[in-house]
Coordinates of C-alpha atoms and ligand atoms in Angstrom, one line a residue:
X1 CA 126.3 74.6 130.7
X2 CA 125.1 71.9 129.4
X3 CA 123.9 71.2 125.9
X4 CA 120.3 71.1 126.3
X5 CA 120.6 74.1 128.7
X6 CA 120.1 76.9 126.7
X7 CA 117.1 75.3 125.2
X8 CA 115.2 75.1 128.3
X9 CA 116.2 78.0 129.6
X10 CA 114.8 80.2 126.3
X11 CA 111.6 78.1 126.3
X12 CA 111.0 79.2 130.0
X13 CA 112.3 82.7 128.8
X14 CA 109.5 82.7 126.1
X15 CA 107.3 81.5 128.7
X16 CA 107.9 85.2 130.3
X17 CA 108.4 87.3 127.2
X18 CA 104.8 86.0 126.3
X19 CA 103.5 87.0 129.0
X20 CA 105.4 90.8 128.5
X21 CA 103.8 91.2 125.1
X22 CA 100.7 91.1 122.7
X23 CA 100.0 87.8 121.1
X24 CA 100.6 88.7 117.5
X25 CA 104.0 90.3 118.1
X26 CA 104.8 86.9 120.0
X27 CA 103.4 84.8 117.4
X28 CA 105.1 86.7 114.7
X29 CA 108.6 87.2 116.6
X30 CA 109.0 85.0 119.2
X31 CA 107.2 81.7 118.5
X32 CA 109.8 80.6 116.1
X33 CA 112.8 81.1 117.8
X34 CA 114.8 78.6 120.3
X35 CA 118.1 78.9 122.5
X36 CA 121.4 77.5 120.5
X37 CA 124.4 77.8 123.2
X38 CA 125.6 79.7 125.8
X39 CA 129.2 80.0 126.1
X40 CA 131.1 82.6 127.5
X41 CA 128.6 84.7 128.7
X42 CA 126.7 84.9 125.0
X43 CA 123.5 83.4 124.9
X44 CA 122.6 82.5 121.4
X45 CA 119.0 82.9 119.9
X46 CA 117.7 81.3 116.3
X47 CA 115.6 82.9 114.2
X48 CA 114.0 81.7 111.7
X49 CA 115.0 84.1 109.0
X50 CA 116.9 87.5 108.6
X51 CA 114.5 89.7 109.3
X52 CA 113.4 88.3 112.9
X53 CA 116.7 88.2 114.1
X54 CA 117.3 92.0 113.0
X55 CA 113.9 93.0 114.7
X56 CA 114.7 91.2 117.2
X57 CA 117.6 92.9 117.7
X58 CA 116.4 96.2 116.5
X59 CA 113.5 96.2 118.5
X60 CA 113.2 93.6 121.0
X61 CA 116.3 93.7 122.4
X62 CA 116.5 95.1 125.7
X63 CA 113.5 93.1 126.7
X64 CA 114.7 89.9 126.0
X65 CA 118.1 90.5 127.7
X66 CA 116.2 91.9 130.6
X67 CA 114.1 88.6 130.9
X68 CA 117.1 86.7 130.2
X69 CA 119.3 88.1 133.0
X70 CA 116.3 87.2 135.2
X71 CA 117.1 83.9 134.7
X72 CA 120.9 83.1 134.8
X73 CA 123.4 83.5 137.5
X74 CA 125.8 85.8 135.6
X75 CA 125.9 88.1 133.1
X76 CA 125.0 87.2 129.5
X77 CA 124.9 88.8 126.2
X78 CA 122.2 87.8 123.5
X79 CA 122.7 87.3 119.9
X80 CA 120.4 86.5 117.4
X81 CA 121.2 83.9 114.7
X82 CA 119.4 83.1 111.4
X83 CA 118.4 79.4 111.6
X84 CA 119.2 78.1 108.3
X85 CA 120.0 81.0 105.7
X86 CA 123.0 79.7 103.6
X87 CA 123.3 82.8 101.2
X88 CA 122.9 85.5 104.0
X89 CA 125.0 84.0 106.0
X90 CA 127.9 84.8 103.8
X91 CA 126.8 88.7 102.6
X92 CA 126.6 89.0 106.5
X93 CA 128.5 87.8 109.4
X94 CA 125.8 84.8 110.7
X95 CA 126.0 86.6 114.0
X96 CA 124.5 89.7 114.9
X97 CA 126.5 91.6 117.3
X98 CA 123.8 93.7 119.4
X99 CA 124.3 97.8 119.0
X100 CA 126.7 97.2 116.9
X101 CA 125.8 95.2 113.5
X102 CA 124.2 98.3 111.7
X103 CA 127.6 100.1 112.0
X104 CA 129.2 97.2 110.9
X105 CA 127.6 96.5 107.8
X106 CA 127.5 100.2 107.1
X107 CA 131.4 99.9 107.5
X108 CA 132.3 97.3 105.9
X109 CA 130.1 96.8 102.6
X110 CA 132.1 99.6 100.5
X111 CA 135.7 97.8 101.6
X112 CA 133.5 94.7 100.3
X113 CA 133.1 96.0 97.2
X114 CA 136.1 98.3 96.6
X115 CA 138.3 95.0 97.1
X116 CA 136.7 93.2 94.9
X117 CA 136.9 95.9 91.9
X118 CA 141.2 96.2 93.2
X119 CA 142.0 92.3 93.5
X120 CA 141.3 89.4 91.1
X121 CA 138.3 88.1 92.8
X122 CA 136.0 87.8 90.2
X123 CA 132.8 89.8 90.6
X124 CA 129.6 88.1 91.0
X125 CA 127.7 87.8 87.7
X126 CA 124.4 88.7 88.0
X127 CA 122.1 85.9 86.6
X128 CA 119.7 86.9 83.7
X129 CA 116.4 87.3 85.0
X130 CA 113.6 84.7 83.7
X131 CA 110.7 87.7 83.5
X132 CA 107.2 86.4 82.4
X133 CA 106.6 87.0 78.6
X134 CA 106.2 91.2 78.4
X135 CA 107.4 91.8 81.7
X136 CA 109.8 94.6 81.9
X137 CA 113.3 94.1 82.0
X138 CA 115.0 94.4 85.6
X139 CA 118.3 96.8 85.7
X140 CA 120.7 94.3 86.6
X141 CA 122.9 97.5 88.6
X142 CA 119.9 97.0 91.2
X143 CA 120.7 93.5 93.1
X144 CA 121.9 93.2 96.9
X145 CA 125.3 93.3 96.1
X146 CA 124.9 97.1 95.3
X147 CA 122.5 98.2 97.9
X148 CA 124.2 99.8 100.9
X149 CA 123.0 98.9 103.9
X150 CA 123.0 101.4 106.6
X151 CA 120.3 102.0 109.8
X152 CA 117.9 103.7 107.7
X153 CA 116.9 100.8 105.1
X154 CA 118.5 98.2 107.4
X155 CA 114.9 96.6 108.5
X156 CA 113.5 97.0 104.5
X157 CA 116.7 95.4 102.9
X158 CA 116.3 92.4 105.8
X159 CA 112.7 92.0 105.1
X160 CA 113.6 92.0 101.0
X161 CA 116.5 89.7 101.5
X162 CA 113.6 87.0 103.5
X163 CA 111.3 87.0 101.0
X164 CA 113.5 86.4 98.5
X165 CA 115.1 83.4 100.5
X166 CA 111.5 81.8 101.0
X167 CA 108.7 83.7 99.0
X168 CA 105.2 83.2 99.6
X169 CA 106.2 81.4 103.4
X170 CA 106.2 84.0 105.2
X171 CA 105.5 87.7 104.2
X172 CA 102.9 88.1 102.1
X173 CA 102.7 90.5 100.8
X174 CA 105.2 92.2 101.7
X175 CA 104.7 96.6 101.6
X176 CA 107.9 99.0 101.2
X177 CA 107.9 102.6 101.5
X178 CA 109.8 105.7 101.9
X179 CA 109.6 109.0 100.0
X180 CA 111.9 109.2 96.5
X181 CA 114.8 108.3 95.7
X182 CA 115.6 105.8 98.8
X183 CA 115.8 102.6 97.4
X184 CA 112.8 101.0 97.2
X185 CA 113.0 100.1 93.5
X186 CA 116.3 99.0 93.7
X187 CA 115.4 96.9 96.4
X188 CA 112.5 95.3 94.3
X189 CA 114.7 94.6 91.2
X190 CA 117.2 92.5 93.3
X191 CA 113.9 90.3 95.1
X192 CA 113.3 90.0 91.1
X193 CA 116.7 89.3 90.3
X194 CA 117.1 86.7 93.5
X195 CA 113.9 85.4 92.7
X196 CA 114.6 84.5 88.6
X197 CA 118.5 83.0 89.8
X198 CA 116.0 80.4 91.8
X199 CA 114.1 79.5 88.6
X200 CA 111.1 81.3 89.7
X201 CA 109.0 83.5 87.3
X202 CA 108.6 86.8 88.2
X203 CA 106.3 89.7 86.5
X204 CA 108.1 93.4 87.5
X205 CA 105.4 96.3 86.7
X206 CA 105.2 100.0 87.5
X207 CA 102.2 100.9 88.6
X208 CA 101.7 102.8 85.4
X209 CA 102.5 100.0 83.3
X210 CA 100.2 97.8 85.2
X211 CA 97.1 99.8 84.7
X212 CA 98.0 101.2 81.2
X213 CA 97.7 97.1 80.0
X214 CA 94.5 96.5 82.3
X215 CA 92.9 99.4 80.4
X216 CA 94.0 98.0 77.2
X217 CA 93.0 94.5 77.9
X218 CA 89.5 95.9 78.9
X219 CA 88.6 98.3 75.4
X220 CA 90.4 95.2 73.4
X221 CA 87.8 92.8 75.9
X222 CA 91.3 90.8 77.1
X223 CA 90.7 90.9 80.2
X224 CA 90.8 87.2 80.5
X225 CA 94.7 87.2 78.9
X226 CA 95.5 89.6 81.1
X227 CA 94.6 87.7 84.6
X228 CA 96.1 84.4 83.1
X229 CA 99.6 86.2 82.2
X230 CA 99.2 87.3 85.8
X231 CA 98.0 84.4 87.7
X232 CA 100.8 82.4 85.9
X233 CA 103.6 84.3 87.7
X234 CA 105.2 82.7 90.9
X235 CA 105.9 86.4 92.2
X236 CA 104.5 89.8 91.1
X237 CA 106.6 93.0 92.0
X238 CA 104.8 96.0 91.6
X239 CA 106.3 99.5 91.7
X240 CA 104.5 102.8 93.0
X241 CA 100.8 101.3 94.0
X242 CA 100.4 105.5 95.1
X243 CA 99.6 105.5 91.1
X244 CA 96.3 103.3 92.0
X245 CA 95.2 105.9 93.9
X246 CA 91.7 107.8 91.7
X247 CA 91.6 105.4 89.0
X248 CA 88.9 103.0 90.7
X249 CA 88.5 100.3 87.4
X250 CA 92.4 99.2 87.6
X251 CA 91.9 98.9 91.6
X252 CA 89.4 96.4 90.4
X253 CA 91.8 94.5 88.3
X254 CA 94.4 94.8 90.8
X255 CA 92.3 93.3 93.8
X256 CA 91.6 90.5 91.7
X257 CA 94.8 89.7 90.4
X258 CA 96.0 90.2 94.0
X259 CA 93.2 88.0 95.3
X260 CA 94.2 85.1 93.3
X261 CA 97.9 85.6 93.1
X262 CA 97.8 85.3 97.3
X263 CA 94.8 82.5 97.0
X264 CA 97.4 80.5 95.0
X265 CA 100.1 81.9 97.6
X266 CA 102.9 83.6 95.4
X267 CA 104.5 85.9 96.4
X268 CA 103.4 89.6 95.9
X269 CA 105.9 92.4 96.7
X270 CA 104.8 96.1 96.7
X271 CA 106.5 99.9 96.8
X272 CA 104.8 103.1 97.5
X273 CA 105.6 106.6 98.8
X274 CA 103.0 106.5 101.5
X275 CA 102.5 104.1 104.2
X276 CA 99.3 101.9 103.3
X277 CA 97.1 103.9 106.2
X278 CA 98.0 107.5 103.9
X279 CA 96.8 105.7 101.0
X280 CA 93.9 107.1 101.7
X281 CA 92.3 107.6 98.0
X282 CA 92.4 103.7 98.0
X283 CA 89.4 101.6 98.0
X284 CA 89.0 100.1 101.6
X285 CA 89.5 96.5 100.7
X286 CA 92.4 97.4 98.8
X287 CA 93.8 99.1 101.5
X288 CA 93.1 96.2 104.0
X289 CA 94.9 93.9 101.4
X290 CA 98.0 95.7 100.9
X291 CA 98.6 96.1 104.8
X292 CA 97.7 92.3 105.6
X293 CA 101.6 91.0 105.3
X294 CA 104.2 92.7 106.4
X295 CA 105.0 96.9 105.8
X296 CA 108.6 98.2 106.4
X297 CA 109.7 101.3 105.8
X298 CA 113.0 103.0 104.2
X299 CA 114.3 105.9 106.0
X300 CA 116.0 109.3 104.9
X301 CA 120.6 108.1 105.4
X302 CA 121.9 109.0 108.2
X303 CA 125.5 110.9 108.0
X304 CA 127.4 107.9 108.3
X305 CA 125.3 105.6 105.8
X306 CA 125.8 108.9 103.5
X307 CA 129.2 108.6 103.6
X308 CA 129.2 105.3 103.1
X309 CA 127.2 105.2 99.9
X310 CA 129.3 108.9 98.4
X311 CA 132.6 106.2 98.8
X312 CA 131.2 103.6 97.1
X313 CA 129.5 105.5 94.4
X314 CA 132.4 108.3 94.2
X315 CA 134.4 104.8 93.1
X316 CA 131.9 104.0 90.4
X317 CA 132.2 107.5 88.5
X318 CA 136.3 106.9 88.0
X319 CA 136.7 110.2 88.7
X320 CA 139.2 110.7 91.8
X321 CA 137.2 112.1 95.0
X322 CA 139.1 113.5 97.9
X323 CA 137.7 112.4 101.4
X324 CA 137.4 115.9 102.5
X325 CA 134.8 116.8 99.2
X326 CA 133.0 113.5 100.0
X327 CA 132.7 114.6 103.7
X328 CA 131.5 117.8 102.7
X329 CA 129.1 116.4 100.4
X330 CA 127.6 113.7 103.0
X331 CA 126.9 117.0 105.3
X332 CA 124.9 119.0 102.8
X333 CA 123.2 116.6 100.8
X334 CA 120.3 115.0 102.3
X335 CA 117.6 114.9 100.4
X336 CA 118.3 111.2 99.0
X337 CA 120.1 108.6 97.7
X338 CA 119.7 109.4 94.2
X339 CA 120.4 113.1 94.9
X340 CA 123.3 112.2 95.7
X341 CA 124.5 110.0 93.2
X342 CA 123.2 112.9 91.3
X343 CA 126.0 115.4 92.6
X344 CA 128.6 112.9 92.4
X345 CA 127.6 112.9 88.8
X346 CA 127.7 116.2 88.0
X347 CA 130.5 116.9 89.5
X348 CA 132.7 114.5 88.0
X349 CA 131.2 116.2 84.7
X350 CA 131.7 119.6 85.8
X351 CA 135.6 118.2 86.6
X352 CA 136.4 116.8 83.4
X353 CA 134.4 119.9 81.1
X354 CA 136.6 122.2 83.4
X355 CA 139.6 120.1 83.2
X356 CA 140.3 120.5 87.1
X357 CA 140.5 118.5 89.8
X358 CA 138.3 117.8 92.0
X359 CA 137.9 120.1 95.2
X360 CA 135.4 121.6 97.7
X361 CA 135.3 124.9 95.7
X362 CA 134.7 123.0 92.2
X363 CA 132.1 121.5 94.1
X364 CA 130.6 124.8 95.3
X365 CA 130.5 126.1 92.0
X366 CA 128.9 122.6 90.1
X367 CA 126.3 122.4 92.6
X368 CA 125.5 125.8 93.3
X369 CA 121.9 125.4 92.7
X370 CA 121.2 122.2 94.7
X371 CA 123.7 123.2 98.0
X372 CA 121.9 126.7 98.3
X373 CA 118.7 125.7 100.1
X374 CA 116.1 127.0 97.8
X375 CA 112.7 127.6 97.8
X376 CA 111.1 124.8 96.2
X377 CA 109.2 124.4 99.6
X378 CA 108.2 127.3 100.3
X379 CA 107.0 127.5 96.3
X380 CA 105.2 124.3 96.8
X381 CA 102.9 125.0 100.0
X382 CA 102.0 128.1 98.1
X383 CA 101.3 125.9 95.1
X384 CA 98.8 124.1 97.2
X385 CA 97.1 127.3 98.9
X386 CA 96.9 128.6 95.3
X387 CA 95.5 125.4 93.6
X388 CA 93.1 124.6 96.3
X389 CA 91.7 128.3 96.0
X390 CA 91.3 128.3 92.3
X391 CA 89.7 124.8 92.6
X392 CA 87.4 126.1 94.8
X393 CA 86.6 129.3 93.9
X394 CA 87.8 131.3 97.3
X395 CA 90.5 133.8 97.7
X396 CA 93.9 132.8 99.5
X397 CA 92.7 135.0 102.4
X398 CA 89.6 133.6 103.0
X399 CA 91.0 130.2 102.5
X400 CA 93.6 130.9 105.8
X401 CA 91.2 132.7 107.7
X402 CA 88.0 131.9 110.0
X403 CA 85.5 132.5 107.8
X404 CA 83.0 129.4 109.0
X405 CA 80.5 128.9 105.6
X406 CA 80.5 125.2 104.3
X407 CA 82.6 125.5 101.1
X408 CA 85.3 127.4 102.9
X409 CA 85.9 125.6 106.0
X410 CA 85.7 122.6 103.6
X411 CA 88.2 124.1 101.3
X412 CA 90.4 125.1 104.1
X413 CA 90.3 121.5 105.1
X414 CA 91.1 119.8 101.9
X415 CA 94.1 122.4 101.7
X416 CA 95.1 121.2 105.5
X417 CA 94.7 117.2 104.6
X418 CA 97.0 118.2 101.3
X419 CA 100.0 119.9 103.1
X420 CA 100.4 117.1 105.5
X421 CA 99.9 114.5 102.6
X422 CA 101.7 115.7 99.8
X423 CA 104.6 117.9 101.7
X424 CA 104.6 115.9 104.7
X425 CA 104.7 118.8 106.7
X426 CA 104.2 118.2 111.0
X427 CA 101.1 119.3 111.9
X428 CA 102.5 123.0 113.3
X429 CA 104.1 123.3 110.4
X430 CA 100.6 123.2 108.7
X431 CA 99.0 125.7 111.2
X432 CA 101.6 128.2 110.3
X433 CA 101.1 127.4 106.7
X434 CA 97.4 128.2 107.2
X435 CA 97.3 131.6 109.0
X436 CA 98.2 130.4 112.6
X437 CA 96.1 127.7 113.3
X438 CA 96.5 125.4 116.1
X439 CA 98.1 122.5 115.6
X440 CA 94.5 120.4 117.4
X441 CA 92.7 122.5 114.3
X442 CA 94.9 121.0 111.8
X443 CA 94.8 117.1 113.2
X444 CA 90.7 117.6 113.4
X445 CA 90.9 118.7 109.4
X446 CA 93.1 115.8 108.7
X447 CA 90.8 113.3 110.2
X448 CA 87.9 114.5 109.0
X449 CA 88.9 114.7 105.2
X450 CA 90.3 111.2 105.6
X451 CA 87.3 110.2 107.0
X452 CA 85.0 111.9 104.3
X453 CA 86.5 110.9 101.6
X454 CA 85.9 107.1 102.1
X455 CA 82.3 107.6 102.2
X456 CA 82.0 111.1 99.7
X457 CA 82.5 109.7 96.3
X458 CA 82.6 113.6 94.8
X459 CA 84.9 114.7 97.5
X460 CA 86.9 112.1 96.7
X461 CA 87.0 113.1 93.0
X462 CA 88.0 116.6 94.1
X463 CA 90.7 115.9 96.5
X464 CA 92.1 113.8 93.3
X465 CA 91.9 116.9 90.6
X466 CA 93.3 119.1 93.0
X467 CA 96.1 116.3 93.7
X468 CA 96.6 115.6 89.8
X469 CA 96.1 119.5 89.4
X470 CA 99.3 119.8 91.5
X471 CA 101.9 117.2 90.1
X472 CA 101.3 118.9 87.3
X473 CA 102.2 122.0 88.6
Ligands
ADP1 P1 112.9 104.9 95.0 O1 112.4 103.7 94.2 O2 112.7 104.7 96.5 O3 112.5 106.2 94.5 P2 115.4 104.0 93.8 O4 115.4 102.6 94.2 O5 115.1 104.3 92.4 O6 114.5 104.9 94.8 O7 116.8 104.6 94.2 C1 117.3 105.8 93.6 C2 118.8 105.6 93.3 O8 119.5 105.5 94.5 C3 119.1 104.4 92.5 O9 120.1 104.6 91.6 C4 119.5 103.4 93.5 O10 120.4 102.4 93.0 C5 120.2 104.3 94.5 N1 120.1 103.7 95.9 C6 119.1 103.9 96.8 N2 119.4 103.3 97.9 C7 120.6 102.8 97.8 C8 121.5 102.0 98.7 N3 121.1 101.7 99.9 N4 122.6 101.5 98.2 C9 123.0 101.8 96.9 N5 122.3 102.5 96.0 C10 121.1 103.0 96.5
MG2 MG1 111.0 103.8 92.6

């Protein structure tokens, strides 16, 4: 084929895939792309950072092929290629291989790092972080060398590693989530950490943090300080927005500081436990701002991305862990990443208070609590029943029943809306929960409290005391 082949013949391919899907997923996936070679039956594909080649790959990748094959005589195989991405380029092979490169990266990122704790390479010093003035410190443990990649947080760590590589180009801002203990912070801290190494300034705040200063600057009549410390950041990473949610004044500050931290196009990176459309307690034009760049999501590990992070992080404890406890360990732990780190923990604790070694039995005994499947869940959809019947003044049994008055059915609601928000039960699950309702019964509730609460400023108030009533157990 000739050199100026494969260009042609992926700008008539993009001529079809345009064709095949919406116009923002081609302007956001496809537009910047172009055909690099095509030599032994692999048909190579720039992108223009990491993350479009990965969702390419991820997510796109059978079309593409599909339109491709349409086009050549034989067989070909497509890759995807970052364009011009020095520093990922050598944490990752440049090449994706298709089906394969999550396993890949899952397998070889703990040999990665256990070699270079065994041989003399020196390990990479993590730069010092140049935080704006009262910004809180980043843990330097949390950087991309440390973070194991694996399918479940493979799209959130691409979409981290891009906006590190060029902020405030192209994702903006961008919006991670997952439930606890999956990585999100760790994923911020090493934007921060990339982000300082590069000279930039960067402000890191919880949530908490951020509104417990807003307030202050407001009763000390700061508020001015406050925006300028803000506005003068080239990047603001801001952990758990879900603590936003009720406490209307600092969504005021927040939108602003937002407003002109994106007018002046920095870079603005965000974490939550919900996805932006469960935010729900959230002003609308908060909402809307949060969800205008790009949202990825962290998922529960898999087994295998399990394993992988019980080797690396057995290593890290100095404590020697046989494969067969790990193994074990990766099959009944689930819950998270930091639950697991967690057990490797006390275990090695448990090891050296005992003076024994190491074995599935010690490990049965350390972790007796956390490996019998308790009843935490079970305790906490009763904690909802029970706090949404005290709130409203109606007895468990009316509160799962039929009874059709007002205040009940709007009760029952609230305690519907709750299970699937805060326990993230499925929607049967909920019925059950509720005295056998239909699963139809339980979407209607959800919808309608969602609905109600954007426009019902007192329901809105209630839904948040019964929330606040319940982290507080
Ligand atoms: P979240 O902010 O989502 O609640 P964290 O980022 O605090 O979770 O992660 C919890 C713990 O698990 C941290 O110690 C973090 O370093 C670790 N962790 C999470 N995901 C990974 C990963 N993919 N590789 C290595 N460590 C991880
Ligand atoms: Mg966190």
């Amino acid at each position: 084929m000739k050199r100026e082949e494969p260009y042609h013949l992926w700008q008539a391919a993009l001529g079809q895939l345009q064709m095949k899907v919406s116009r923002p997923i081609y302007e956001t996936w496809l537009k910047d792309t172009a055909g690099v070679s095509c030599d032994d039956g692999v048909f190579v594909v720039s992108a223009p950072d990491v993350f479009v080649a990965e969702m390419l790959e991820h997510r796109m990748y059978e079309l593409i092929s599909e339109t491709l094959q349409g086009m050549v005589p034989s067989d070909v195989d497509v890759r995807f290629q970052v364009a011009r991405s020095p520093a990922y380029a050598e944490q990752q092979a440049l090449v994706l291989e298709p089906t394969s490169a999550v396993a890949t990266a899952v397998a070889e990122r703990p040999e990665d790092d256990a070699s270079s704790k065994n041989g003399s390479a020196p390990q990479p010093v993590a730069q010092p972080a140049r935080l704006a003035p009262h910004a809180s410190p980043l843990n330097p443990k949390y950087t991309f060398e440390t973070f194991i990649l694996g399918n479940s947080n493979q799209l959130a760590h691409a979409a981290a590693l891009a906006v590190s590589e060029r902020p405030a180009i192209t994702y903006n801002p961008l919006f991670l989530y997952s439930g606890v203990g999956l990585g999100k912070t760790h994923l911020l801290h090493a934007i921060g950490h990339r982000l300082a190494a590069a000279g930039l300034t960067t402000i890191y705040a919880t949530c908490e943090e951020f509104t417990n200063e807003y307030i202050k600057a407001i009763r000390e009549a700061k508020t001015e300080d406050f925006r300028e410390r803000y506005r003068s950041a080239d990047a603001l990473l801001l952990d758990d927005i879900q603590f936003l949610i009720g406490k209307e004044q600092t969504q005021e500050g927040f939108f602003h500081t937002f407003n002109s931290l994106h007018m002046a196009a920095r870079q603005i990176i965000i974490t939550s436990d919900r996805p932006v459309t469960s935010l729900t307690l959230l002003e609308d034009r908060v909402r809307s701002r949060l969800g205008g760049g790009l949202t990825v999501d962290i998922q529960h590990p898999d087994l295998e991305t399990r394993q992988a992070i019980l080797r690396v992080k057995a290593d890290g404890t100095g404590s020697d862990f046989p494969l067969e406890v790990l193994a074990f360990l990766a099959e009944r732990v689930h819950k998270n990443v930091r639950e697991l780190e967690g057990c490797l923990t006390r275990v090695a604790a448990y090891a050296q208070m005992t003076g024994s070694e190491i074995s599935i039995d010690l490990v049965k005994n350390a972790l007796a609590d956390t490996l019998n499947p308790s009843k935490t869940n079970r305790i906490s959809e009763q904690l909802v029943l029970s706090t949404v019947s005290s709130y409203f003044s109606i007895d468990e049994e009316s509160l799962k029943g039929r009874r059709r008055d007002k205040q009940t059915a709007l009760a029952r609601h609230v305690a519907m809306f709750l299970l699937r928000e805060e326990l993230n039960l499925s929607l049967a699950a909920v019925g059950r929960t509720m005295g056998g309702k239909d699963h139809t019964t339980v979407l209607h509730a959800c919808t309608s409290i969602t609905a109600k609460i954007n426009v019902d400023a007192y329901l809105r108030r209630d839904v948040i005391n019964i929330r606040e009533a319940l982290t507080k157990g």
